[in-house]
Structure formats: structure tokens, C-alpha cells
mmCIF file of C-alpha atoms in Angstrom:
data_model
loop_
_atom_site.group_PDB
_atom_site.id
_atom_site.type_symbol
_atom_site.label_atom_id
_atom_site.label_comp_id
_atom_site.label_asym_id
_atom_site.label_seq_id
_atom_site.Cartn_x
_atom_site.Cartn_y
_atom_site.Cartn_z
ATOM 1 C CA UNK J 1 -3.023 6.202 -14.539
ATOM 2 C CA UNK J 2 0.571 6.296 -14.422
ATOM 3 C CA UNK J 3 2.370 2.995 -13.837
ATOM 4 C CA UNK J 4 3.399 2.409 -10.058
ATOM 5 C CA UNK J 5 5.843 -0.807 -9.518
ATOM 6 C CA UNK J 6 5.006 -3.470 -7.540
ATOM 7 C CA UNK J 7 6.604 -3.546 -3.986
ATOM 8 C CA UNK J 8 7.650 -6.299 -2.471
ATOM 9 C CA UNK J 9 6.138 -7.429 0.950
ATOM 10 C CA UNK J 10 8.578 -5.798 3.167
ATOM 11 C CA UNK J 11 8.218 -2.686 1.995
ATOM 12 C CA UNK J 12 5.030 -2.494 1.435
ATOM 13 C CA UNK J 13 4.508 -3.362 4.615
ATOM 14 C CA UNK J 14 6.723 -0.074 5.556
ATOM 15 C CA UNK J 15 4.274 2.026 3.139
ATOM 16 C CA UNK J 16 1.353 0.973 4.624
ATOM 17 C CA UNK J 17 2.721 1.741 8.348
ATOM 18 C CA UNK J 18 3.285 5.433 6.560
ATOM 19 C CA UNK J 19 0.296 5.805 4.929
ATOM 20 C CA UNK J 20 -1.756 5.230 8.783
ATOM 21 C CA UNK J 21 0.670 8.310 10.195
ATOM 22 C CA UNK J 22 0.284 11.495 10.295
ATOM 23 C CA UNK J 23 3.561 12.775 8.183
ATOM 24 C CA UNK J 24 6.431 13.103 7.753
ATOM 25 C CA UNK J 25 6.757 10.110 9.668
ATOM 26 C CA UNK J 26 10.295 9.047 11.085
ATOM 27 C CA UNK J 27 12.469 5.714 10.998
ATOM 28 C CA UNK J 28 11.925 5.822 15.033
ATOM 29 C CA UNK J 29 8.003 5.787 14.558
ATOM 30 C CA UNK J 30 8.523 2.825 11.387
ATOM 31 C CA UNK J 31 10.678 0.793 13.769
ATOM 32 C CA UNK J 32 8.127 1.613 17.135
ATOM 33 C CA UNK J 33 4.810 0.366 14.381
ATOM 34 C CA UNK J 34 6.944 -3.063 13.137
ATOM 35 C CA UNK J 35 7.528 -3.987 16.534
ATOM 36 C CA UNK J 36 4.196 -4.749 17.328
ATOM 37 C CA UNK J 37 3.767 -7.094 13.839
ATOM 38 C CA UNK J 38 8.042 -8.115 13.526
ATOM 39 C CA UNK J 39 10.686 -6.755 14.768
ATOM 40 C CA UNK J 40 13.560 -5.660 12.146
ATOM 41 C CA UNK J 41 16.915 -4.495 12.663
ATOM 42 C CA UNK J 42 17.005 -0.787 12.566
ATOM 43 C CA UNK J 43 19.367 -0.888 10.044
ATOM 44 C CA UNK J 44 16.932 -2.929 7.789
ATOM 45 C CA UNK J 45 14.156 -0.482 8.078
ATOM 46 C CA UNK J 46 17.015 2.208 7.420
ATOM 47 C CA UNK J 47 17.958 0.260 4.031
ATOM 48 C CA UNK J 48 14.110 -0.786 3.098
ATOM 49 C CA UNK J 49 13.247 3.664 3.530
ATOM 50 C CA UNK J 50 16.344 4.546 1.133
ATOM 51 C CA UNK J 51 14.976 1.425 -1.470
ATOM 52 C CA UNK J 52 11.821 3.058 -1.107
ATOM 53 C CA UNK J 53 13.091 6.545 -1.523
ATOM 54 C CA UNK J 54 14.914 5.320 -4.644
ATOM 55 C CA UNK J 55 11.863 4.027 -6.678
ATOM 56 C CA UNK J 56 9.879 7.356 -5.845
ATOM 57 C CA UNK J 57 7.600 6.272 -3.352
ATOM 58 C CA UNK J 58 8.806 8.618 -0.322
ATOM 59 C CA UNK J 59 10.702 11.737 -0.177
ATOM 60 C CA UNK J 60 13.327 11.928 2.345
ATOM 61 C CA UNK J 61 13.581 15.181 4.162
ATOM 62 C CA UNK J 62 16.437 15.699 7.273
ATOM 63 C CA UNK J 63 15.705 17.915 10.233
ATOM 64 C CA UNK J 64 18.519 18.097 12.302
ATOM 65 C CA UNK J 65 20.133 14.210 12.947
ATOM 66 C CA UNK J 66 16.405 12.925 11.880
ATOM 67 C CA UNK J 67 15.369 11.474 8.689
ATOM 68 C CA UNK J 68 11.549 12.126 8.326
ATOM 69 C CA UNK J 69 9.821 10.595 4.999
ATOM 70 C CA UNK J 70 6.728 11.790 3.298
ATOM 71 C CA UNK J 71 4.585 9.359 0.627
ATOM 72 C CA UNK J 72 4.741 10.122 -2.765
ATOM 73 C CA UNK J 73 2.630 8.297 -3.795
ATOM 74 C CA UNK J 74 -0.861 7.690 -2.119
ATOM 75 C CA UNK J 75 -2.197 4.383 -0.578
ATOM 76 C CA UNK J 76 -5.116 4.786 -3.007
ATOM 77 C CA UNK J 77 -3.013 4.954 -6.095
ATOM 78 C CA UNK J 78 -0.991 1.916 -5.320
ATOM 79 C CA UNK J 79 -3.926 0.160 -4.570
ATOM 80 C CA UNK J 80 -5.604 1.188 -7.774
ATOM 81 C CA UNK J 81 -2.175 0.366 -9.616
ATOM 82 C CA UNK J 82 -1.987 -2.974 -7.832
ATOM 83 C CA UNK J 83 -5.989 -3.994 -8.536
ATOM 84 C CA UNK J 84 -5.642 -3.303 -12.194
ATOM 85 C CA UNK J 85 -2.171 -5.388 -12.432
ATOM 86 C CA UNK J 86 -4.455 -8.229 -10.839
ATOM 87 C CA UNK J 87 -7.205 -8.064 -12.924
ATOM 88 C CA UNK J 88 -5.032 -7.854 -16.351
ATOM 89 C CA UNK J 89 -2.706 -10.847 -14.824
ATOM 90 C CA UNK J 90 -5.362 -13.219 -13.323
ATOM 91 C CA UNK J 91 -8.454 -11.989 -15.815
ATOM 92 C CA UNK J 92 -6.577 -10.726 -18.994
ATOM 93 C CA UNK J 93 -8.295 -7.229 -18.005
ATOM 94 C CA UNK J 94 -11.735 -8.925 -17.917
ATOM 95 C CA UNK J 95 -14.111 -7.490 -15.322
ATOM 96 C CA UNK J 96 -16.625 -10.095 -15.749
ATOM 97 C CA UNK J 97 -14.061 -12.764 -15.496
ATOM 98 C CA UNK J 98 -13.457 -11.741 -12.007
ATOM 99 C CA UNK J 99 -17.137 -10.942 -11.072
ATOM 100 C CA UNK J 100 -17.632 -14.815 -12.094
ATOM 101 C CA UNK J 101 -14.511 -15.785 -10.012
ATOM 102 C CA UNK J 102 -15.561 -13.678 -6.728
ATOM 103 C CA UNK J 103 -18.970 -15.144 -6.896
ATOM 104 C CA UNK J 104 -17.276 -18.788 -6.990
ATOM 105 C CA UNK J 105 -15.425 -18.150 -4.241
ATOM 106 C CA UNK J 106 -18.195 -17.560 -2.088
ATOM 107 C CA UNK J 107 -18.529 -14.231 -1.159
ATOM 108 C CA UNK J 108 -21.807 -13.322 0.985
ATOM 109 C CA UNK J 109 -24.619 -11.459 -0.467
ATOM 110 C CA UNK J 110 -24.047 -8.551 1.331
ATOM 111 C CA UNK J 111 -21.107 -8.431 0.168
ATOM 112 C CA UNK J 112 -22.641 -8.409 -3.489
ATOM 113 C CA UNK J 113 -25.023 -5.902 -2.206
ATOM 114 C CA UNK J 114 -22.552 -3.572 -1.139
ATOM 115 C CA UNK J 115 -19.990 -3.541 -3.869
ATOM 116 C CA UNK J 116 -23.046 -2.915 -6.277
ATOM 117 C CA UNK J 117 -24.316 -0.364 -4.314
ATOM 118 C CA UNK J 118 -21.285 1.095 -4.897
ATOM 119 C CA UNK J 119 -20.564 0.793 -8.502
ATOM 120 C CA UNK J 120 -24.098 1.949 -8.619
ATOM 121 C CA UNK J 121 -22.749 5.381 -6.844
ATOM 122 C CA UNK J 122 -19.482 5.640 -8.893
ATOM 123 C CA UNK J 123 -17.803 5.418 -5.994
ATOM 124 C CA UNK J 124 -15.064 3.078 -7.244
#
């Protein structure tokens, strides 16, 4: 897997509003999805798309005056990046260690049930 940095909460918070649209996906339609959670300046949202941009997670692409921005990276491969960072950080890589820790914490039984159904299926 190759190594995808961490974002910080802002823009990952921009990345996930990109990865629910259909693409490319422009500053306008950003700025119209944060309204609903917080409102940012639109010149924050401009800076946050050219930081992202920068580290390789979208590609900008212009069409006429509009900026439109495409992921480079999917929401599944961040994810996958971010869960193994977690479970080397927290768990020093250990599995079990975090089997043990998400049964402490009182997950339900279905829950159980359902994540080894899946790891049953290889579906993870």
C-alpha cells in the first residue's frame, strides 16, 4: 500500500464532501455541502482545495473561470491508509490487541457477528 498522509480535519472534511459527488466537483458545490455542517469563507475552501491539490489528493482541472477538482486518491484508500496508521499507533500493528480493545469497549454482538461474517468472506 503506498503511504497516504494524514489530513487534518478540515480538509478531510473537504475530501469526504468530494468523495459523496459525482466529479469533478466544483468550489461552488464544496462551499453549497459545508454550509449545511459550517460555513467557511470561500476563500478558505479556495486555500484548503490548492493544500489539497498540493499533497496529491485532487487534481485541479479549469473549464472556463471554474476550477473543478477530481480525487486522486480514493475514500477507500485513505481509509485503509488511516486504519492501518491506527492500528500500528494505538496496537503496535497488533490485530488481536485491538479485537481485545473493541470487545472492552462494548460493542454489541451483532456487531461481532457482522464484522466476522465478514472477515469470514474476505471482504475486508
Amino acid at each position: 500500500m503506498k503511504e497516504i498522509k494524514r489530513l487534518p480535519e478540515s480538509e478531510l472534511e473537504i475530501m469526504q464532501i468530494i468523495w459523496k459527488e459525482e466529479t469533478p466537483v466544483s468550489r461552488m458545490t464544496v462551499e453549497n455541502a459545508l454550509q449545511e455542517v459550517h460555513p467557511l469563507a470561500p476563500t478558505t475552501i479556495l486555500t484548503l482545495l490548492t493544500r489539497l491539490c498540493e499533497k496529491g489528493f485532487l487534481a485541479l482541472r479549469k473549464e472556463g473561470r471554474s476550477n473543478l477538482y477530481e480525487p486522486l486518491i480514493t475514500e477507500r484508500e485513505y481509509l485503509a491508509s488511516e486504519s492501518r496508521s491506527f492500528l500500528d499507533r494505538l496496537f503496535g500493528g497488533s490485530v488481536a490487541g485491538f479485537a481485545t480493545a473493541l470487545c472492552d469497549s462494548g460493542v454489541k454482538k451483532e456487531e461481532v457477528e457482522e464484522l466476522k461474517r465478514l472477515l469470514e468472506k474476505g471482504e475486508l
